Short mmCIF file of C-alpha atoms in Angstrom, two decimals:
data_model
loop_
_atom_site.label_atom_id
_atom_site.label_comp_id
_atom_site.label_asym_id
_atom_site.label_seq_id
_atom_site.Cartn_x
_atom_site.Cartn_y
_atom_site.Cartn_z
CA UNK A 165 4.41 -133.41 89.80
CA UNK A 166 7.77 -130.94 89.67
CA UNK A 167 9.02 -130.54 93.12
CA UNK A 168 8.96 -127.13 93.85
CA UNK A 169 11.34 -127.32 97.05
CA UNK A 170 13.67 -124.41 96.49
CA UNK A 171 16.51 -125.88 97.76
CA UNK A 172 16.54 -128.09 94.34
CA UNK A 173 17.31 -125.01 92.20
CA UNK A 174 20.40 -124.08 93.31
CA UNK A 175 19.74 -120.51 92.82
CA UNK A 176 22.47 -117.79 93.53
CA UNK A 177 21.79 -115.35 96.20
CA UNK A 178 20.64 -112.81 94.01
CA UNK A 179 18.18 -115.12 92.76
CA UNK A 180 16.85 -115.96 96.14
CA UNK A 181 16.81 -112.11 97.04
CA UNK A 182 14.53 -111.65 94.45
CA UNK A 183 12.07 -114.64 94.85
CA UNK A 184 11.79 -113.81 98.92
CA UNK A 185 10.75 -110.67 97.53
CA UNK A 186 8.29 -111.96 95.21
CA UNK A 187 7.02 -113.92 97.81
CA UNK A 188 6.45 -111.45 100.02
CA UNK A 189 4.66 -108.96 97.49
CA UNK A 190 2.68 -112.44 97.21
CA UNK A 191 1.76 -112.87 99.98
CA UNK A 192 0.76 -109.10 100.60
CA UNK A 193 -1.57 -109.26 97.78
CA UNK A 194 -3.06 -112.67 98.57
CA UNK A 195 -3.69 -110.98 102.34
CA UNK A 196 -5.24 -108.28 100.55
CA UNK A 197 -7.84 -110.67 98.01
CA UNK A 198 -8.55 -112.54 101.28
CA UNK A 199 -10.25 -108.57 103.62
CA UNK A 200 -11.71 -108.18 99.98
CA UNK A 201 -13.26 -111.70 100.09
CA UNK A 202 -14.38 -111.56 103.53
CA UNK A 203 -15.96 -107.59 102.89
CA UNK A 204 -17.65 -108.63 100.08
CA UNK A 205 -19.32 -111.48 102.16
CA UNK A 206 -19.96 -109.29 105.08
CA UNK A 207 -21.12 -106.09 103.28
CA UNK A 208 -23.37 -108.84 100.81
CA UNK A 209 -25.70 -109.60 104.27
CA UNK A 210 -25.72 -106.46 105.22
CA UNK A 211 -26.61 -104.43 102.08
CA UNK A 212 -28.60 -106.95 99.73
CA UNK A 213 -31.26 -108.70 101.28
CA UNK A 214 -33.87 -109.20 98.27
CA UNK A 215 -34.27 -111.27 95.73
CA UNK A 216 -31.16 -110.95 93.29
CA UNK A 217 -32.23 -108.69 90.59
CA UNK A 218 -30.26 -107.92 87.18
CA UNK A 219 -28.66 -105.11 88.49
CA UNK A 220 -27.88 -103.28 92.03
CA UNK A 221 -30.07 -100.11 92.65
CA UNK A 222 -28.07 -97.07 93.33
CA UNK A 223 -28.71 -97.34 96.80
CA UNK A 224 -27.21 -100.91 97.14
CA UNK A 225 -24.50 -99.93 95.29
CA UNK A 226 -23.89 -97.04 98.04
CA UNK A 227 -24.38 -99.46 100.60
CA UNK A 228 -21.77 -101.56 99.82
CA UNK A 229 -19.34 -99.03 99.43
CA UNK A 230 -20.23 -97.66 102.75
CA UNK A 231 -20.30 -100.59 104.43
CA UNK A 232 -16.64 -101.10 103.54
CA UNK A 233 -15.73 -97.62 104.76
CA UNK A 234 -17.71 -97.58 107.27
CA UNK A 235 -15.90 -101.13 108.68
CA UNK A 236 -12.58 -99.75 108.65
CA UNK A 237 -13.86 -96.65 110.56
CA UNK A 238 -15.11 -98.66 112.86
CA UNK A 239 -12.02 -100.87 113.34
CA UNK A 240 -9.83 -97.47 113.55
CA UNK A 241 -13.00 -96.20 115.82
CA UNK A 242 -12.21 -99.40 118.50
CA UNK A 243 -8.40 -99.08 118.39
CA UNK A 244 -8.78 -95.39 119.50
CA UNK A 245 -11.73 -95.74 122.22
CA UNK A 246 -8.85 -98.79 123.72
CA UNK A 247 -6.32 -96.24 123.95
CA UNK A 248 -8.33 -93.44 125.32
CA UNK A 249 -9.50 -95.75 128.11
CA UNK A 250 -6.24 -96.92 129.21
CA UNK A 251 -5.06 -93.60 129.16
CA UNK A 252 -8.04 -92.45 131.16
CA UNK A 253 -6.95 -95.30 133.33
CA UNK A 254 -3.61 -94.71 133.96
CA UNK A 255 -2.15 -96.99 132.30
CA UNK A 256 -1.13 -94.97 129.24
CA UNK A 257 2.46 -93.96 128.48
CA UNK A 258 3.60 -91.49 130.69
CA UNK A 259 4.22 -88.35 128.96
CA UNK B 316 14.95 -131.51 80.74
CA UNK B 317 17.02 -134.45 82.58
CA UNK B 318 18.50 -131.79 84.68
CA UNK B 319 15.62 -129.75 85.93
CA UNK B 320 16.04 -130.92 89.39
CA UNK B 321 19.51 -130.86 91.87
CA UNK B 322 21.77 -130.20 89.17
CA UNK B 323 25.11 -129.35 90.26
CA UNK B 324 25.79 -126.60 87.93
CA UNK B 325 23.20 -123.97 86.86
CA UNK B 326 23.47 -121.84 83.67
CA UNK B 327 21.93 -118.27 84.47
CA UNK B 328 19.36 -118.74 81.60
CA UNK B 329 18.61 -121.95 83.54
CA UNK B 330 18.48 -120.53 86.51
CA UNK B 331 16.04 -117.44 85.29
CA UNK B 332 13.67 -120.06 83.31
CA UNK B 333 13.29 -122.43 87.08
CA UNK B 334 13.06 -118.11 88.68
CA UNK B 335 9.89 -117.61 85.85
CA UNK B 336 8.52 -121.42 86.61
CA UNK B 337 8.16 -121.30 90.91
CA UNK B 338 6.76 -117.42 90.16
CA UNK B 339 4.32 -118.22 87.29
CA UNK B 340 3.42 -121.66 89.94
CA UNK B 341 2.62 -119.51 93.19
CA UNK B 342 0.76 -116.82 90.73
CA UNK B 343 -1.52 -119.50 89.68
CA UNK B 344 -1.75 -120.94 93.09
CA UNK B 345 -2.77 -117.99 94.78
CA UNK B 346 -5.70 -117.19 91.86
CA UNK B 347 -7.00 -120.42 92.10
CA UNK B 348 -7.18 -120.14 95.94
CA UNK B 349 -8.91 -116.64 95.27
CA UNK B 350 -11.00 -118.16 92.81
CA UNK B 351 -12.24 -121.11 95.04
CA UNK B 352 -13.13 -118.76 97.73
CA UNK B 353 -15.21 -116.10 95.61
CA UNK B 354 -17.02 -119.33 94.05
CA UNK B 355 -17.45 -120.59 97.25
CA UNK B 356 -19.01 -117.64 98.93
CA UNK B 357 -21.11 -117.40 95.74
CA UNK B 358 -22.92 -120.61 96.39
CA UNK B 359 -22.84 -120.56 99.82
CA UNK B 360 -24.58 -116.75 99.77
CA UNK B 361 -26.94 -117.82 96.72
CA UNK B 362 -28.10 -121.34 97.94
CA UNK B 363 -29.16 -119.84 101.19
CA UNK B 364 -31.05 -116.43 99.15
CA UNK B 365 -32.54 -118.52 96.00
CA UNK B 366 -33.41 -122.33 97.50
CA UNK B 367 -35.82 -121.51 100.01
CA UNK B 368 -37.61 -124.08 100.19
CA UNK B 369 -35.67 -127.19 98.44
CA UNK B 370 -37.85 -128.99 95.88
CA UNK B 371 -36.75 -132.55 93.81
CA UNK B 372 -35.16 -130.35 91.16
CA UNK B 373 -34.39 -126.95 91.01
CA UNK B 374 -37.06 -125.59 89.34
CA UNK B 375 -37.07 -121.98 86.43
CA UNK B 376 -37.36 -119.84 89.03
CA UNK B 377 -34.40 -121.33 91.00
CA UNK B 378 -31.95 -121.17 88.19
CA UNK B 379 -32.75 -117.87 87.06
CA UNK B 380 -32.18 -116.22 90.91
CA UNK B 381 -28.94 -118.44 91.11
CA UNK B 382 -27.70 -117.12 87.98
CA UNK B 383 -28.60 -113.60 88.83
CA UNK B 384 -27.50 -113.63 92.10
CA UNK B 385 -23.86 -115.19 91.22
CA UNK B 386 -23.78 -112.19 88.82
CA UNK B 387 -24.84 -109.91 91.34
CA UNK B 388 -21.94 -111.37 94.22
CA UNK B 389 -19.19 -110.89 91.35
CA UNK B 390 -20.45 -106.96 91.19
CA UNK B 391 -20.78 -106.84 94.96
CA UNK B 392 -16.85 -108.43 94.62
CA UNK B 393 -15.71 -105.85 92.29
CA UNK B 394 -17.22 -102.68 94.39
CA UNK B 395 -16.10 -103.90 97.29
CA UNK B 396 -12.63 -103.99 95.73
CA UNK B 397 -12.47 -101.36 94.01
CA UNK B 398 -13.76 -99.23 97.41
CA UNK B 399 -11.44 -101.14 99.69
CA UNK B 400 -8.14 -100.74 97.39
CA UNK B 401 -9.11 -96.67 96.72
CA UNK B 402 -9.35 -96.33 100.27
CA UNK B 403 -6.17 -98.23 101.43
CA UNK B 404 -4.58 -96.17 98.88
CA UNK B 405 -5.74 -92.56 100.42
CA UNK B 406 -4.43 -94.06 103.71
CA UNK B 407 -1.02 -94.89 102.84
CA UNK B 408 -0.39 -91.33 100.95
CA UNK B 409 1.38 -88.95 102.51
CA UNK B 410 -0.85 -86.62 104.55
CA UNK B 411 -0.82 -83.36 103.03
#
């Protein structure tokens, strides 16, 4: 097994530069796999609930879009309602 | 070969072939992970809709919902992408 540790490859700075990059565009995407992974596992109980057939009707198919959109809306939805009521509260910034 | 590791002195087309190595190493990493989640899901989602009722094998009928079904969660996968990356991407361009 190669050790992997970095600090064995005595790479130059612009080297390193580069790979935090990488990394971070890694880790970005692997963030972004992980919502898709967790939507499709939500949106699945939500949307297909009989037997698994060889295809999704149309109206499956449109529920699992939906229920995607219709997540993030919600999420946005929340955020908005908490800042309303803390403004409504007093407690907002002072403008 | 000898001097993969800690040596002293690094030729640049060393250095770029270790550079390609750790990338091409946390590429695979991270699809595996993503692989070993989707599969897991599968068979977590399609044991719990096709084995209803768990007999001593699994029986025609058994197989040929499990097979659908794992069929079904990689479509359910790919809309679900393909919705959630469209959207993300309408979000992040500039408002007109």
């Amino acid at each position: 097994m190669a050790d992997l540790n970095p600090a064995n490859f005595n790479f130059d700075d612009a080297t390193r530069k580069e790979l935090s990059e990488f990394l971070e565009k890694q880790q970005a995407q692997a963030r972004l796999q992980g919502s898709i992974l967790t939507f499709t596992s939500r949106c699945w109980d939500k949307c297909i609930t009989g037997t698994p057939s060889t295809g999704f009707s149309r109206s499956e198919q449109g529920c699992l879009s939906n229920c995607v959109g219709r997540f993030l809306d919600t999420s946005i939805f929340m955020v908005k309602k908490i800042e309303a009521d803390r403004e409504a509260m007093g407690y907002g910034n002072a403008s | 070969m000898a001097s993969f590791l800690g040596s002293s002195s690094t030729s640049p087309a060393d250095m770029q072939s270790k550079k390609e190595m750790l990338m091409d190493s946390v590429r695979r990493e991270i699809a595996l992970q993503n692989a070993q989640e989707l599969m897991n899901k599968a068979n977590e989602k399609c044991f719990e809709r096709c084995i209803t009722k768990p007999g001593t094998a699994l029986s025609g009928s058994e197989q040929t919902c499990l097979s659908r079904c794992l069929d079904r969660y990689m479509e359910a996968f790919n809309i679900v992408s393909k919705t959630y990356i469209t959207r993300i991407s309408q979000e992040s361009a500039p408002q007109s």
